[in-house]
mmCIF file of C-alpha atoms and ligand atoms in Angstrom:
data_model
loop_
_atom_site.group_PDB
_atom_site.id
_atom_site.type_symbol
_atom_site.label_atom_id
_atom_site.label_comp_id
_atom_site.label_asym_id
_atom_site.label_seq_id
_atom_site.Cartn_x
_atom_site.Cartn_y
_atom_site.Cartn_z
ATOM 1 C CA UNK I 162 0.000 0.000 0.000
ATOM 2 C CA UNK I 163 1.425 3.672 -1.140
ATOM 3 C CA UNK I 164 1.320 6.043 1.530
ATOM 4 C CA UNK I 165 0.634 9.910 1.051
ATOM 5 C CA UNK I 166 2.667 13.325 1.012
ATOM 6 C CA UNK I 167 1.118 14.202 4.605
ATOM 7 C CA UNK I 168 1.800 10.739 6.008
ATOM 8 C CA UNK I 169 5.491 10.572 4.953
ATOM 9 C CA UNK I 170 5.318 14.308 6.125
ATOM 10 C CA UNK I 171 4.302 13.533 9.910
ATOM 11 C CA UNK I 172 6.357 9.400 9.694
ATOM 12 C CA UNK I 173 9.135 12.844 9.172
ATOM 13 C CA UNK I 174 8.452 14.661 12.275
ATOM 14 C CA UNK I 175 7.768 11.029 14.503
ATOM 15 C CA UNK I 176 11.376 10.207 13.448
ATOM 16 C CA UNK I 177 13.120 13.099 13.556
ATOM 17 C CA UNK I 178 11.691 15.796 15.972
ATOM 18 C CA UNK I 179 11.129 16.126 20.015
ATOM 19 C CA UNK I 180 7.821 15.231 20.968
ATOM 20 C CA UNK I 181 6.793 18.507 22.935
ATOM 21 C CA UNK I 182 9.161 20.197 21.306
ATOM 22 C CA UNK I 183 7.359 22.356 18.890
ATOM 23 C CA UNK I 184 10.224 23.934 17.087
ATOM 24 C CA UNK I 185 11.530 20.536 16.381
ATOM 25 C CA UNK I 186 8.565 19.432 14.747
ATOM 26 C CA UNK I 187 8.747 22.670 12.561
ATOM 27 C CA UNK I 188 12.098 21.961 11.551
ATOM 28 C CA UNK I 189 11.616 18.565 11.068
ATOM 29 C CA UNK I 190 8.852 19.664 8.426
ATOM 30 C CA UNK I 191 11.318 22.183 6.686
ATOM 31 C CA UNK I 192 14.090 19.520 6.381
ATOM 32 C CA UNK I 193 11.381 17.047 5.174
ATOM 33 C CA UNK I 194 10.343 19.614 2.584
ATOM 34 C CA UNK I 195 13.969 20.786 1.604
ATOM 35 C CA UNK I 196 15.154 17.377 1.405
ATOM 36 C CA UNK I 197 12.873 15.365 0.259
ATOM 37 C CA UNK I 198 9.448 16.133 -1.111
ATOM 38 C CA UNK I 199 8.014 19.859 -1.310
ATOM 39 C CA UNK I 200 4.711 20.255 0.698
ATOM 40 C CA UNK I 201 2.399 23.703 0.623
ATOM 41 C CA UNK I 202 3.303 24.508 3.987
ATOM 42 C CA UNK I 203 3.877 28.161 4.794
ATOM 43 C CA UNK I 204 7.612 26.985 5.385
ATOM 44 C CA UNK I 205 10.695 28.682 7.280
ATOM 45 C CA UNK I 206 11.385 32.119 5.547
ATOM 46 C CA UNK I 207 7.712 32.966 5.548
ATOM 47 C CA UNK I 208 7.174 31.547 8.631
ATOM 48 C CA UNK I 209 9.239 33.637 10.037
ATOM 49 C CA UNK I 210 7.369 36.954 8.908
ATOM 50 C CA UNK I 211 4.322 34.975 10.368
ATOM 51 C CA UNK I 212 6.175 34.339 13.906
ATOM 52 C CA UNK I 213 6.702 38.156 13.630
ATOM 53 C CA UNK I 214 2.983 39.069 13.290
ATOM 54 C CA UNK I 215 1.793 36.748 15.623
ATOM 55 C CA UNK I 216 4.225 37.847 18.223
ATOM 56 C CA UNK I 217 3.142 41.560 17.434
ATOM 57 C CA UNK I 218 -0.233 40.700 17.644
ATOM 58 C CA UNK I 219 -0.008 38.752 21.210
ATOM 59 C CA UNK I 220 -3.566 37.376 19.815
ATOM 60 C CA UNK I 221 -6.453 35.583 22.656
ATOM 61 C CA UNK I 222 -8.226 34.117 19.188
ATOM 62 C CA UNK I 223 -7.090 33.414 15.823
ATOM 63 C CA UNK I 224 -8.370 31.916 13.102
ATOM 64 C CA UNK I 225 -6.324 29.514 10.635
ATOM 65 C CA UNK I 226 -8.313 28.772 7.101
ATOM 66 C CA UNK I 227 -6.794 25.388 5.823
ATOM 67 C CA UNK I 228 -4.702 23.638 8.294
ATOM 68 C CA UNK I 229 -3.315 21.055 5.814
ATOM 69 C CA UNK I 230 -0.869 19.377 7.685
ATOM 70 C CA UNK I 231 -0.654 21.423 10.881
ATOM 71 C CA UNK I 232 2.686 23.477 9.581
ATOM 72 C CA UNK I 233 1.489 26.832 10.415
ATOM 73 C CA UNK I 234 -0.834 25.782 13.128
ATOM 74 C CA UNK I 235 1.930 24.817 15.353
ATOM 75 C CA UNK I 236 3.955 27.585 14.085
ATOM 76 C CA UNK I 237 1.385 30.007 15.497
ATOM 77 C CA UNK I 238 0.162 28.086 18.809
ATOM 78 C CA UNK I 239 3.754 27.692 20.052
ATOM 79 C CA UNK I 240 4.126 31.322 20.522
ATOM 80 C CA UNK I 241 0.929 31.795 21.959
ATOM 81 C CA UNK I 242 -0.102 32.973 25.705
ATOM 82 C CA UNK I 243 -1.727 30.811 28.181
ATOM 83 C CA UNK I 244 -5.378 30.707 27.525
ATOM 84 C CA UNK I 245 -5.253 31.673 23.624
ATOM 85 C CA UNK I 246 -6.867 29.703 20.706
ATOM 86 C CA UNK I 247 -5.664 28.936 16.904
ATOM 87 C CA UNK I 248 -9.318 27.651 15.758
ATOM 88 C CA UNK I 249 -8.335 26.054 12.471
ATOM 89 C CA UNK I 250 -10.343 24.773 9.522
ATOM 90 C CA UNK I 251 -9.583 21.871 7.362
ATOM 91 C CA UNK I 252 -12.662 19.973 5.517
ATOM 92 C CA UNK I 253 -10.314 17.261 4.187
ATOM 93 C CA UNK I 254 -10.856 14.470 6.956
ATOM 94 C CA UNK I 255 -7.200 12.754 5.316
ATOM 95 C CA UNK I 256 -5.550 15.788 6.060
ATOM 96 C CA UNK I 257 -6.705 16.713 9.597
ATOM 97 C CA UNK I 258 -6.135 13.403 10.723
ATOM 98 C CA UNK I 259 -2.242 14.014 9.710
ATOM 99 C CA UNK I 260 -2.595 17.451 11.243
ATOM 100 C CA UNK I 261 -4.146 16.161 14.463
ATOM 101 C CA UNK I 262 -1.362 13.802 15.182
ATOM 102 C CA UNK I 263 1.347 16.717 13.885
ATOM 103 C CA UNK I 264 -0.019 19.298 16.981
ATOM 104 C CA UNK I 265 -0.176 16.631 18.823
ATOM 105 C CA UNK I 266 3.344 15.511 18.727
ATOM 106 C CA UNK I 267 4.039 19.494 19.448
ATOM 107 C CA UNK I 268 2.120 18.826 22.964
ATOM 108 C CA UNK I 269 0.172 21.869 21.292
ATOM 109 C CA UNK I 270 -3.515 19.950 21.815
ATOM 110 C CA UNK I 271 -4.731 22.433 24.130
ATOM 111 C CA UNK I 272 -4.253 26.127 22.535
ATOM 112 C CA UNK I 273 -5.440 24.359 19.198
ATOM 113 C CA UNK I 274 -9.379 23.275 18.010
ATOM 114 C CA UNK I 275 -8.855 21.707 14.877
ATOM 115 C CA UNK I 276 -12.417 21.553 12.718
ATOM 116 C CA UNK I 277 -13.085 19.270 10.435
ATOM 117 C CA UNK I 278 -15.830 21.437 7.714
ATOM 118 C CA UNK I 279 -15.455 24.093 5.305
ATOM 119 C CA UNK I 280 -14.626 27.358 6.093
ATOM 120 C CA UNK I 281 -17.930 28.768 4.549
ATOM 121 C CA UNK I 282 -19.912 26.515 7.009
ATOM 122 C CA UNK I 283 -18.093 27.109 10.033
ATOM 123 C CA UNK I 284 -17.339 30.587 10.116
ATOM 124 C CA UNK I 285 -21.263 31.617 10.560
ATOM 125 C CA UNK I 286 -20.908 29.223 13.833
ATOM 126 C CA UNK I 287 -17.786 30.430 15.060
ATOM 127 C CA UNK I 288 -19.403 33.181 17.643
ATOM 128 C CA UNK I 289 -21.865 30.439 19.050
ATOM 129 C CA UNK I 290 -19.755 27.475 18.975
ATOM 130 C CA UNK I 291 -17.022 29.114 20.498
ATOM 131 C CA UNK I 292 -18.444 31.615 22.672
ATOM 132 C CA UNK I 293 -16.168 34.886 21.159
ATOM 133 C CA UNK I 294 -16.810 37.846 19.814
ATOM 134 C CA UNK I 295 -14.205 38.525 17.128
ATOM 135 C CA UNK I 296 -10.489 37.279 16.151
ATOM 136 C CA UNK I 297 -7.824 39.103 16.659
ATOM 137 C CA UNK I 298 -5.822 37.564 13.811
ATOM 138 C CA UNK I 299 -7.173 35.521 10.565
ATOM 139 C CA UNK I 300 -4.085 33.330 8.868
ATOM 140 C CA UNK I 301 -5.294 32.835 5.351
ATOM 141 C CA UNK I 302 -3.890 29.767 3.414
ATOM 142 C CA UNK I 303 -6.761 27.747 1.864
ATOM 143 C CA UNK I 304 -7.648 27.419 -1.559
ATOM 144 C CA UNK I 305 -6.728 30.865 -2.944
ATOM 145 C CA UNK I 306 -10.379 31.671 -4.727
ATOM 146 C CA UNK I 307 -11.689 31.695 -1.158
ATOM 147 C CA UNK I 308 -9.556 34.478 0.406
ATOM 148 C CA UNK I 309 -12.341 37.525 -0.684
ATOM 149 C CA UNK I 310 -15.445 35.517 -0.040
ATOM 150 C CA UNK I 311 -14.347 34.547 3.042
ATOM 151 C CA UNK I 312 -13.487 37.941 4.463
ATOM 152 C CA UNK I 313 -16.934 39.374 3.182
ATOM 153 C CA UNK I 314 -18.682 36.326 4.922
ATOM 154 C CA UNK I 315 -16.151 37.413 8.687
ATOM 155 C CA UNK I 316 -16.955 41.020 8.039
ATOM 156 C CA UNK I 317 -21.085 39.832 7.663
ATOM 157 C CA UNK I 318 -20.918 37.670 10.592
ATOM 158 C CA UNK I 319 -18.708 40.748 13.398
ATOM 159 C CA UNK I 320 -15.845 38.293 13.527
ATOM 160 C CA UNK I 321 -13.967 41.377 12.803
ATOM 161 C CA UNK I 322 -13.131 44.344 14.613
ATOM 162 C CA UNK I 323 -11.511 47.315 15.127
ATOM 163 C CA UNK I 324 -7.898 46.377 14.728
ATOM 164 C CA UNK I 325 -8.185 42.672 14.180
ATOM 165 C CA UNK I 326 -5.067 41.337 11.303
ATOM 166 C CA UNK I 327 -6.016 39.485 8.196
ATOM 167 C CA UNK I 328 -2.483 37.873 7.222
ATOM 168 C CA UNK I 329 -2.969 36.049 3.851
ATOM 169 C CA UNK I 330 -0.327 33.570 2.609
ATOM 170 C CA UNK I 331 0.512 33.060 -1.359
ATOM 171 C CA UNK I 332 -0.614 36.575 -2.417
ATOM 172 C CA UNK I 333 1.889 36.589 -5.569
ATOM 173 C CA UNK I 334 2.093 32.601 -5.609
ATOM 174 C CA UNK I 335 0.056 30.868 -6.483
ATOM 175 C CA UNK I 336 -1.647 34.041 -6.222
ATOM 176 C CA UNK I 337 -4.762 35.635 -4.906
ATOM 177 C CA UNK I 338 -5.379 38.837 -7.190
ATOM 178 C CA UNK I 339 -9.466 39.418 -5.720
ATOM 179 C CA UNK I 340 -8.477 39.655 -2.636
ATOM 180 C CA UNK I 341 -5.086 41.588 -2.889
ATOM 181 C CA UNK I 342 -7.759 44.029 -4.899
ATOM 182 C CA UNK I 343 -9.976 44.030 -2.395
ATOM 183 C CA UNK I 344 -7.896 44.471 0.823
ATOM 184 C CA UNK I 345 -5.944 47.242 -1.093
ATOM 185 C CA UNK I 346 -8.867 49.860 -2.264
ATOM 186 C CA UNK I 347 -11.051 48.779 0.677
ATOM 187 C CA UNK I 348 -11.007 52.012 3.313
ATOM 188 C CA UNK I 349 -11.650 49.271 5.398
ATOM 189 C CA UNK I 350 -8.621 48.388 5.624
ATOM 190 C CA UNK I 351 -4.624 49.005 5.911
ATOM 191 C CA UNK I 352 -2.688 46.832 3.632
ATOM 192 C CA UNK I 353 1.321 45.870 3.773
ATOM 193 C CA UNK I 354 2.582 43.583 1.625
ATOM 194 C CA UNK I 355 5.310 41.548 3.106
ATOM 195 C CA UNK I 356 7.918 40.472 -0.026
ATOM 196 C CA UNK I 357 9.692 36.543 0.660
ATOM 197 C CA UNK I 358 9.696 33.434 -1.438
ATOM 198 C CA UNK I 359 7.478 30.722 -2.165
ATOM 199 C CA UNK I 360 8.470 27.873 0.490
ATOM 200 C CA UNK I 361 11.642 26.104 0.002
ATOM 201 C CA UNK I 362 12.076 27.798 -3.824
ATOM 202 C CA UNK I 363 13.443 30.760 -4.841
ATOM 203 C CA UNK I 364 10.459 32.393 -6.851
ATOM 204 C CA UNK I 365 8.528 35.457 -5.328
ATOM 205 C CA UNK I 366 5.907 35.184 -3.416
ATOM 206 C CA UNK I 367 4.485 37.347 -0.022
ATOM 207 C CA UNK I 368 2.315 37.870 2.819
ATOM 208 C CA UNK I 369 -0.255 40.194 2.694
ATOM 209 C CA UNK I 370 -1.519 41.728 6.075
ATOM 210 C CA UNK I 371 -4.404 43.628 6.662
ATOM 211 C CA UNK I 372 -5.350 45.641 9.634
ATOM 212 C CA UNK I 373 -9.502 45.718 9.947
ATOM 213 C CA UNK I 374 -9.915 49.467 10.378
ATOM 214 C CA UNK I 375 -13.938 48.584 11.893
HETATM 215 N N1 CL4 S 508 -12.988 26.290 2.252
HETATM 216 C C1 CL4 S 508 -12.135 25.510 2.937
HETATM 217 N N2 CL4 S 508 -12.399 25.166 4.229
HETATM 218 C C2 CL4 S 508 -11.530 24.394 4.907
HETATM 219 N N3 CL4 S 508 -10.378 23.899 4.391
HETATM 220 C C3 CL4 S 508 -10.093 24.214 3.123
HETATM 221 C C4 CL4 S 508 -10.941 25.025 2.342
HETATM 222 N N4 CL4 S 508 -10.385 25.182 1.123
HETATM 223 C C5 CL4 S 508 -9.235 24.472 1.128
HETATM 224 N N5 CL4 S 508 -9.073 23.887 2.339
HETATM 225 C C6 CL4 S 508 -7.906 23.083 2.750
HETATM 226 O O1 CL4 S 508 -6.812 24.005 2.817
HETATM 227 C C7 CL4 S 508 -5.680 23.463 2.157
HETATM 228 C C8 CL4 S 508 -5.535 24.144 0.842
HETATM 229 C C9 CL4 S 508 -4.509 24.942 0.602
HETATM 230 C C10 CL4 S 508 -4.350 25.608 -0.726
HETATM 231 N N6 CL4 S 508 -2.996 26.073 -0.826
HETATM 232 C C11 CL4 S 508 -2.406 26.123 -2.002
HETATM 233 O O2 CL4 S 508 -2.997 25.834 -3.042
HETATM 234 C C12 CL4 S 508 -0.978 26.509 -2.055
HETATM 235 C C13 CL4 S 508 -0.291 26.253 -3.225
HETATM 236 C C14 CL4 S 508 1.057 26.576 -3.316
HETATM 237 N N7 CL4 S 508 1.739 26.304 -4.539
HETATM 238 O O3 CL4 S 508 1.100 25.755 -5.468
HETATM 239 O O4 CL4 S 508 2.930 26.662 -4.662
HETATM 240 C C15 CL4 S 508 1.744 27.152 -2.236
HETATM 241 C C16 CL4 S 508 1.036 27.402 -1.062
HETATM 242 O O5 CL4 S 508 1.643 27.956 0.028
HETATM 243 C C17 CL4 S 508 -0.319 27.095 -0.966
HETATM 244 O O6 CL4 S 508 -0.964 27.388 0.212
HETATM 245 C C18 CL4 S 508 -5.976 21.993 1.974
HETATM 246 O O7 CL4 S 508 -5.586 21.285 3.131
HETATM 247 C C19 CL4 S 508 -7.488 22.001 1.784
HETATM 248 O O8 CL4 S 508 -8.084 20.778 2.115
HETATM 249 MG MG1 MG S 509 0.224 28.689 1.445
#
C-alpha cells in the first residue's frame, strides 16, 4: 500500500523531531520539505514573517483557514499565551487526521481546536460554537479563490473588529489577485505587503496583512 505526502510528512516529524518540542517538529517539516518532497506549507522564511505578526499581535483568538498538515498551526500556537486559541479549519478528513497527530506531537492539543468542515460553514458558527466575539488575527492559506469571499462572509458575521489582522499567505504565488484588490482599495482596511519566497524555492511570493480598520 502507497502512503501519502502528509503521512510521509508527519512518519518525518515522529522520526526526527522532540515530541513537545514544537520547534523541532517545525524543523523537522522544513528539512522534510527541503530534502525530500516539497509540501504547501507556509515553510521557514515565511514563517518567520508569520512568527513576527503573531508575536506583534499577542492574539487571545485566531483563526487559521486550511490547516493542511498542521505546519502553520503549530507555528502560530507555540508562541501563543496561556489561555489563547488557533481555531483552524480543514474539511479534508485525510488531512486533519495528519494534522491532528502533527499538533499533537508538538504537545500543542490544548491552545489548538482543529475543525473538520469548510470554512464557509463554520465561520457563521464560530461566535456560538465558540463563545467569542471577534479574532484578533485571521491566517489565510486555503484554496486561494476563497480568500475575498471569506473575508466578506467574517466582516457579515462581526468576527472582525476594530484592529483585528487578516495575514494572507501566497498573495503573488500561487496568487490571490481578488483579494489583494480588495484588501488594497477597501477604506476598510490598511494593507502591507510583506515580499519573501514561495516555500523552500526561490520564486517570489508574499504575505499580505491587513489591519480591519472597523
Ligand atoms: N474552504 C475551505 N475550508 C476548509 N479547508 C479548506 C478550504 N479550502 C481548502 N481547504 C484546505 O486548505 C488546504 C488548501 C490549501 C491551498 N494552498 C495552495 O494551493 C498553495 C499552493 C502553493 N503552490 O502551489 O505553490 C503554495 C502554497 O503555500 C499554498 O498554500 C488543503 O488542506 C485544503 O483541504
Ligand atoms: Mg500557502
Amino acid at each position: 500500500t502507497h502512503s501519502t505526502r502528509p503521512q510521509r510528512l508527519l512518519s518525518a516529524v515522529q522520526k526526527n523531531a522532540t515530541r513537545g518540542d514544537p520547534s523541532s517538529v517545525v524543523k523537522a517539516i522544513d528539512q522534510f520539505c527541503r530534502q525530500k518532497e516539497w509540501a504547501m506549507n507556509v515553510g521557514d522564511e515565511k514563517g518567520c514573517i508569520l512568527d513576527l505578526v503573531v508575536s506583534e499581535v499577542n492574539p487571545t483568538f485566531v483563526l487559521e483557514l486550511g490547516t493542511y498538515c498542521g505546519y502553520s498551526t503549530v507555528r502560530i500556537a507555540r508562541l501563543l499565551p496561556p489561555h489563547a486559541k488557533v481555531i483552524t479549519l480543514e474539511f479534508n478528513p485525510d488531512f486533519a487526521a495528519i494534522a491532528h497527530q502533527v499538533i499533537a506531537w508538538a504537545g500543542l492539543e490544548d491552545k489548538v481546536h482543529l475543525i473538520v468542515g469548510a470554512s464557509g460553514d463554520w465561520i457563521p458558527k464560530m461566535k456560538e460554537q465558540f463563545g467569542l466575539n471577534s479574532f484578533d488575527l485571521v491566517f489565510l492559506d486555503h484554496w486561494k479563490d476563497r480568500y475575498l469571499p471569506d473575508t466578506k462572509l467574517m466582516e457579515e458575521c462581526g468576527l472582525l473588529r476594530q484592529g483585528s489582522i487578516l495575514l494572507a499567505d501566497n498573495v503573488i504565488c500561487p496568487g490571490a489577485p481578488d483579494y489583494l484588490d480588495y484588501v488594497r482599495r477597501s477604506s476598510q482596511y490598511e494593507s502591507q505587503y510583506f515580499k519573501s519566497h514561495l516555500e523552500y524555492t526561490k520564486v517570489e511570493d508574499g504575505l499580505e496583512k491587513s489591519i480591519f480598520l472597523g
